[in-house]
Amino acid sequence: MKIYQYHGKCNISGRAIRAERERQGLSQEQLAARMQVEGIPLNQKAVSRVETGLRVVSDYELMTFARVLRVTMEHLVGQEEG
């Protein structure tokens, strides 16, 4: 599978995921555990790769990140209207 990049990153949500995780005082391991409870098999290393833009985020993963972080998907991709 060919991986596409946008401005050198594999996703556009990683920075917002990290910022929201840190704002909530969660570790990467804690966020990974929350994702696992929701049925998304991510570990701390995968969360790190998402946050640094080295890993693609699927639509169902983005939806789950938004749900466990209690934000909108639009917020995570920088498209939320203020």
mmCIF file of N, CA and C in Angstrom:
data_model
loop_
_atom_site.group_PDB
_atom_site.id
_atom_site.type_symbol
_atom_site.label_atom_id
_atom_site.label_comp_id
_atom_site.label_asym_id
_atom_site.label_seq_id
_atom_site.Cartn_x
_atom_site.Cartn_y
_atom_site.Cartn_z
ATOM 1 N N MET A 1 0.840 -1.178 0.000
ATOM 2 C CA MET A 1 0.000 0.000 0.000
ATOM 3 C C MET A 1 0.882 1.236 0.000
ATOM 4 N N LYS A 2 0.622 2.148 -0.871
ATOM 5 C CA LYS A 2 1.388 3.382 -0.938
ATOM 6 C C LYS A 2 0.847 4.360 0.106
ATOM 7 N N ILE A 3 1.737 4.935 0.866
ATOM 8 C CA ILE A 3 1.356 5.896 1.893
ATOM 9 C C ILE A 3 1.589 7.302 1.343
ATOM 10 N N TYR A 4 0.552 8.093 1.376
ATOM 11 C CA TYR A 4 0.644 9.459 0.897
ATOM 12 C C TYR A 4 0.953 10.389 2.052
ATOM 13 N N GLN A 5 1.635 11.467 1.744
ATOM 14 C CA GLN A 5 1.965 12.449 2.765
ATOM 15 C C GLN A 5 1.449 13.814 2.356
ATOM 16 N N TYR A 6 1.117 14.599 3.360
ATOM 17 C CA TYR A 6 0.652 15.969 3.176
ATOM 18 C C TYR A 6 1.559 16.852 4.008
ATOM 19 N N HIS A 7 2.329 17.697 3.341
ATOM 20 C CA HIS A 7 3.317 18.539 4.027
ATOM 21 C C HIS A 7 4.260 17.702 4.883
ATOM 22 N N GLY A 8 4.657 16.547 4.363
ATOM 23 C CA GLY A 8 5.618 15.695 5.049
ATOM 24 C C GLY A 8 5.054 14.844 6.169
ATOM 25 N N LYS A 9 3.756 14.849 6.352
ATOM 26 C CA LYS A 9 3.125 14.070 7.422
ATOM 27 C C LYS A 9 2.154 13.060 6.821
ATOM 28 N N CYS A 10 1.917 11.978 7.557
ATOM 29 C CA CYS A 10 0.958 10.952 7.125
ATOM 30 C C CYS A 10 -0.451 11.235 7.625
ATOM 31 N N ASN A 11 -0.613 12.258 8.465
ATOM 32 C CA ASN A 11 -1.941 12.648 8.937
ATOM 33 C C ASN A 11 -1.937 14.134 9.291
ATOM 34 N N ILE A 12 -3.126 14.709 9.403
ATOM 35 C CA ILE A 12 -3.225 16.114 9.801
ATOM 36 C C ILE A 12 -3.804 16.261 11.206
ATOM 37 N N SER A 13 -4.077 15.152 11.858
ATOM 38 C CA SER A 13 -4.717 15.199 13.173
ATOM 39 C C SER A 13 -3.753 14.993 14.338
ATOM 40 N N GLY A 14 -2.563 14.551 14.078
ATOM 41 C CA GLY A 14 -1.630 14.197 15.149
ATOM 42 C C GLY A 14 -1.330 15.321 16.122
ATOM 43 N N ARG A 15 -1.104 16.508 15.614
ATOM 44 C CA ARG A 15 -0.782 17.636 16.503
ATOM 45 C C ARG A 15 -1.945 17.942 17.434
ATOM 46 N N ALA A 16 -3.168 17.905 16.909
ATOM 47 C CA ALA A 16 -4.344 18.196 17.731
ATOM 48 C C ALA A 16 -4.599 17.072 18.730
ATOM 49 N N ILE A 17 -4.365 15.838 18.328
ATOM 50 C CA ILE A 17 -4.524 14.715 19.247
ATOM 51 C C ILE A 17 -3.552 14.875 20.410
ATOM 52 N N ARG A 18 -2.310 15.198 20.100
ATOM 53 C CA ARG A 18 -1.316 15.390 21.164
ATOM 54 C C ARG A 18 -1.700 16.554 22.070
ATOM 55 N N ALA A 19 -2.079 17.674 21.486
ATOM 56 C CA ALA A 19 -2.434 18.849 22.281
ATOM 57 C C ALA A 19 -3.614 18.538 23.204
ATOM 58 N N GLU A 20 -4.607 17.844 22.688
ATOM 59 C CA GLU A 20 -5.781 17.520 23.499
ATOM 60 C C GLU A 20 -5.423 16.501 24.576
ATOM 61 N N ARG A 21 -4.609 15.530 24.243
ATOM 62 C CA ARG A 21 -4.161 14.545 25.230
ATOM 63 C C ARG A 21 -3.423 15.233 26.375
ATOM 64 N N GLU A 22 -2.504 16.127 26.016
ATOM 65 C CA GLU A 22 -1.740 16.844 27.030
ATOM 66 C C GLU A 22 -2.637 17.777 27.844
ATOM 67 N N ARG A 23 -3.587 18.425 27.188
ATOM 68 C CA ARG A 23 -4.505 19.321 27.893
ATOM 69 C C ARG A 23 -5.287 18.562 28.957
ATOM 70 N N GLN A 24 -5.612 17.319 28.659
ATOM 71 C CA GLN A 24 -6.375 16.492 29.587
ATOM 72 C C GLN A 24 -5.496 15.751 30.592
ATOM 73 N N GLY A 25 -4.178 15.925 30.482
ATOM 74 C CA GLY A 25 -3.262 15.297 31.430
ATOM 75 C C GLY A 25 -3.125 13.796 31.262
ATOM 76 N N LEU A 26 -3.324 13.319 30.039
ATOM 77 C CA LEU A 26 -3.211 11.891 29.752
ATOM 78 C C LEU A 26 -1.833 11.561 29.196
ATOM 79 N N SER A 27 -1.330 10.396 29.541
ATOM 80 C CA SER A 27 -0.113 9.901 28.911
ATOM 81 C C SER A 27 -0.487 9.221 27.598
ATOM 82 N N GLN A 28 0.492 8.964 26.767
ATOM 83 C CA GLN A 28 0.229 8.219 25.537
ATOM 84 C C GLN A 28 -0.285 6.825 25.870
ATOM 85 N N GLU A 29 0.246 6.222 26.908
ATOM 86 C CA GLU A 29 -0.197 4.889 27.331
ATOM 87 C C GLU A 29 -1.662 4.914 27.762
ATOM 88 N N GLN A 30 -2.070 5.956 28.478
ATOM 89 C CA GLN A 30 -3.465 6.063 28.907
ATOM 90 C C GLN A 30 -4.398 6.251 27.716
ATOM 91 N N LEU A 31 -3.964 7.072 26.753
ATOM 92 C CA LEU A 31 -4.786 7.265 25.557
ATOM 93 C C LEU A 31 -4.895 5.960 24.780
ATOM 94 N N ALA A 32 -3.792 5.239 24.654
ATOM 95 C CA ALA A 32 -3.817 3.946 23.966
ATOM 96 C C ALA A 32 -4.784 2.989 24.667
ATOM 97 N N ALA A 33 -4.776 2.979 25.993
ATOM 98 C CA ALA A 33 -5.679 2.103 26.745
ATOM 99 C C ALA A 33 -7.132 2.467 26.475
ATOM 100 N N ARG A 34 -7.437 3.758 26.414
ATOM 101 C CA ARG A 34 -8.806 4.186 26.110
ATOM 102 C C ARG A 34 -9.214 3.743 24.705
ATOM 103 N N MET A 35 -8.280 3.846 23.766
ATOM 104 C CA MET A 35 -8.573 3.403 22.404
ATOM 105 C C MET A 35 -8.826 1.898 22.382
ATOM 106 N N GLN A 36 -8.036 1.141 23.137
ATOM 107 C CA GLN A 36 -8.198 -0.306 23.189
ATOM 108 C C GLN A 36 -9.556 -0.696 23.760
ATOM 109 N N VAL A 37 -10.011 0.022 24.791
ATOM 110 C CA VAL A 37 -11.331 -0.246 25.368
ATOM 111 C C VAL A 37 -12.424 -0.062 24.313
ATOM 112 N N GLU A 38 -12.193 0.865 23.377
ATOM 113 C CA GLU A 38 -13.154 1.126 22.297
ATOM 114 C C GLU A 38 -12.972 0.190 21.107
ATOM 115 N N GLY A 39 -12.042 -0.754 21.231
ATOM 116 C CA GLY A 39 -11.856 -1.741 20.169
ATOM 117 C C GLY A 39 -10.806 -1.394 19.131
ATOM 118 N N ILE A 40 -10.024 -0.342 19.377
ATOM 119 C CA ILE A 40 -8.959 0.052 18.448
ATOM 120 C C ILE A 40 -7.631 -0.410 19.046
ATOM 121 N N PRO A 41 -6.977 -1.392 18.445
ATOM 122 C CA PRO A 41 -5.777 -1.977 19.034
ATOM 123 C C PRO A 41 -4.514 -1.139 18.811
ATOM 124 N N LEU A 42 -4.406 -0.044 19.546
ATOM 125 C CA LEU A 42 -3.218 0.809 19.476
ATOM 126 C C LEU A 42 -2.429 0.672 20.768
ATOM 127 N N ASN A 43 -1.118 0.735 20.659
ATOM 128 C CA ASN A 43 -0.274 0.786 21.847
ATOM 129 C C ASN A 43 0.369 2.173 21.941
ATOM 130 N N GLN A 44 1.175 2.382 22.950
ATOM 131 C CA GLN A 44 1.807 3.694 23.162
ATOM 132 C C GLN A 44 2.642 4.102 21.956
ATOM 133 N N LYS A 45 3.363 3.172 21.379
ATOM 134 C CA LYS A 45 4.213 3.477 20.214
ATOM 135 C C LYS A 45 3.364 3.963 19.034
ATOM 136 N N ALA A 46 2.222 3.346 18.808
ATOM 137 C CA ALA A 46 1.344 3.760 17.711
ATOM 138 C C ALA A 46 0.798 5.165 17.966
ATOM 139 N N VAL A 47 0.428 5.464 19.219
ATOM 140 C CA VAL A 47 -0.049 6.808 19.552
ATOM 141 C C VAL A 47 1.057 7.826 19.283
ATOM 142 N N SER A 48 2.283 7.497 19.667
ATOM 143 C CA SER A 48 3.417 8.385 19.411
ATOM 144 C C SER A 48 3.586 8.645 17.913
ATOM 145 N N ARG A 49 3.483 7.603 17.110
ATOM 146 C CA ARG A 49 3.637 7.750 15.657
ATOM 147 C C ARG A 49 2.502 8.569 15.059
ATOM 148 N N VAL A 50 1.288 8.426 15.599
ATOM 149 C CA VAL A 50 0.163 9.260 15.150
ATOM 150 C C VAL A 50 0.469 10.725 15.458
ATOM 151 N N GLU A 51 0.875 10.988 16.689
ATOM 152 C CA GLU A 51 1.112 12.361 17.130
ATOM 153 C C GLU A 51 2.237 13.048 16.358
ATOM 154 N N THR A 52 3.238 12.296 15.945
ATOM 155 C CA THR A 52 4.348 12.879 15.192
ATOM 156 C C THR A 52 4.108 12.878 13.683
ATOM 157 N N GLY A 53 2.967 12.340 13.262
ATOM 158 C CA GLY A 53 2.634 12.340 11.850
ATOM 159 C C GLY A 53 3.297 11.241 11.052
ATOM 160 N N LEU A 54 3.839 10.250 11.734
ATOM 161 C CA LEU A 54 4.523 9.152 11.051
ATOM 162 C C LEU A 54 3.601 7.979 10.749
ATOM 163 N N ARG A 55 2.339 8.061 11.201
ATOM 164 C CA ARG A 55 1.381 6.970 10.992
ATOM 165 C C ARG A 55 0.073 7.533 10.453
ATOM 166 N N VAL A 56 -0.482 6.835 9.487
ATOM 167 C CA VAL A 56 -1.783 7.198 8.931
ATOM 168 C C VAL A 56 -2.853 6.941 9.985
ATOM 169 N N VAL A 57 -3.864 7.810 10.038
ATOM 170 C CA VAL A 57 -5.012 7.626 10.924
ATOM 171 C C VAL A 57 -6.223 7.331 10.044
ATOM 172 N N SER A 58 -6.830 6.173 10.259
ATOM 173 C CA SER A 58 -8.014 5.826 9.471
ATOM 174 C C SER A 58 -9.217 6.609 9.969
ATOM 175 N N ASP A 59 -10.280 6.615 9.175
ATOM 176 C CA ASP A 59 -11.474 7.358 9.563
ATOM 177 C C ASP A 59 -12.078 6.819 10.854
ATOM 178 N N TYR A 60 -12.131 5.506 11.021
ATOM 179 C CA TYR A 60 -12.705 4.951 12.256
ATOM 180 C C TYR A 60 -11.810 5.220 13.460
ATOM 181 N N GLU A 61 -10.491 5.291 13.254
ATOM 182 C CA GLU A 61 -9.599 5.658 14.349
ATOM 183 C C GLU A 61 -9.792 7.120 14.732
ATOM 184 N N LEU A 62 -9.929 7.990 13.733
ATOM 185 C CA LEU A 62 -10.153 9.412 14.008
ATOM 186 C C LEU A 62 -11.448 9.602 14.791
ATOM 187 N N MET A 63 -12.494 8.902 14.387
ATOM 188 C CA MET A 63 -13.776 8.981 15.082
ATOM 189 C C MET A 63 -13.610 8.546 16.544
ATOM 190 N N THR A 64 -12.827 7.502 16.767
ATOM 191 C CA THR A 64 -12.631 7.001 18.121
ATOM 192 C C THR A 64 -11.747 7.928 18.936
ATOM 193 N N PHE A 65 -10.689 8.473 18.337
ATOM 194 C CA PHE A 65 -9.881 9.477 19.043
ATOM 195 C C PHE A 65 -10.772 10.625 19.509
ATOM 196 N N ALA A 66 -11.627 11.109 18.624
ATOM 197 C CA ALA A 66 -12.518 12.215 18.974
ATOM 198 C C ALA A 66 -13.437 11.824 20.127
ATOM 199 N N ARG A 67 -13.986 10.634 20.068
ATOM 200 C CA ARG A 67 -14.908 10.190 21.120
ATOM 201 C C ARG A 67 -14.199 10.074 22.470
ATOM 202 N N VAL A 68 -13.023 9.423 22.501
ATOM 203 C CA VAL A 68 -12.354 9.224 23.791
ATOM 204 C C VAL A 68 -11.775 10.528 24.340
ATOM 205 N N LEU A 69 -11.447 11.467 23.454
ATOM 206 C CA LEU A 69 -10.942 12.771 23.906
ATOM 207 C C LEU A 69 -12.069 13.789 24.108
ATOM 208 N N ARG A 70 -13.293 13.395 23.763
ATOM 209 C CA ARG A 70 -14.485 14.239 23.935
ATOM 210 C C ARG A 70 -14.356 15.572 23.179
ATOM 211 N N VAL A 71 -13.937 15.449 21.915
ATOM 212 C CA VAL A 71 -13.877 16.587 20.998
ATOM 213 C C VAL A 71 -14.477 16.141 19.669
ATOM 214 N N THR A 72 -14.655 17.069 18.756
ATOM 215 C CA THR A 72 -15.185 16.709 17.445
ATOM 216 C C THR A 72 -14.056 16.263 16.521
ATOM 217 N N MET A 73 -14.431 15.514 15.514
ATOM 218 C CA MET A 73 -13.449 15.138 14.492
ATOM 219 C C MET A 73 -12.945 16.385 13.788
ATOM 220 N N GLU A 74 -13.838 17.359 13.584
ATOM 221 C CA GLU A 74 -13.432 18.614 12.949
ATOM 222 C C GLU A 74 -12.340 19.311 13.748
ATOM 223 N N HIS A 75 -12.462 19.262 15.069
ATOM 224 C CA HIS A 75 -11.430 19.856 15.924
ATOM 225 C C HIS A 75 -10.078 19.182 15.676
ATOM 226 N N LEU A 76 -10.092 17.864 15.550
ATOM 227 C CA LEU A 76 -8.838 17.121 15.375
ATOM 228 C C LEU A 76 -8.186 17.349 14.023
ATOM 229 N N VAL A 77 -8.954 17.763 13.037
ATOM 230 C CA VAL A 77 -8.365 18.039 11.720
ATOM 231 C C VAL A 77 -8.265 19.534 11.441
ATOM 232 N N GLY A 78 -8.533 20.350 12.466
ATOM 233 C CA GLY A 78 -8.360 21.796 12.319
ATOM 234 C C GLY A 78 -9.413 22.473 11.491
ATOM 235 N N GLN A 79 -10.605 21.880 11.427
ATOM 236 C CA GLN A 79 -11.666 22.453 10.595
ATOM 237 C C GLN A 79 -12.863 22.908 11.408
ATOM 238 N N GLU A 80 -12.724 22.963 12.720
ATOM 239 C CA GLU A 80 -13.850 23.353 13.561
ATOM 240 C C GLU A 80 -14.076 24.855 13.441
ATOM 241 N N GLU A 81 -15.326 25.218 13.230
ATOM 242 C CA GLU A 81 -15.662 26.634 13.122
ATOM 243 C C GLU A 81 -15.749 27.229 14.511
ATOM 244 N N GLY A 82 -15.196 28.412 14.662
ATOM 245 C CA GLY A 82 -15.175 29.048 15.971
ATOM 246 C C GLY A 82 -16.138 30.129 15.996
#
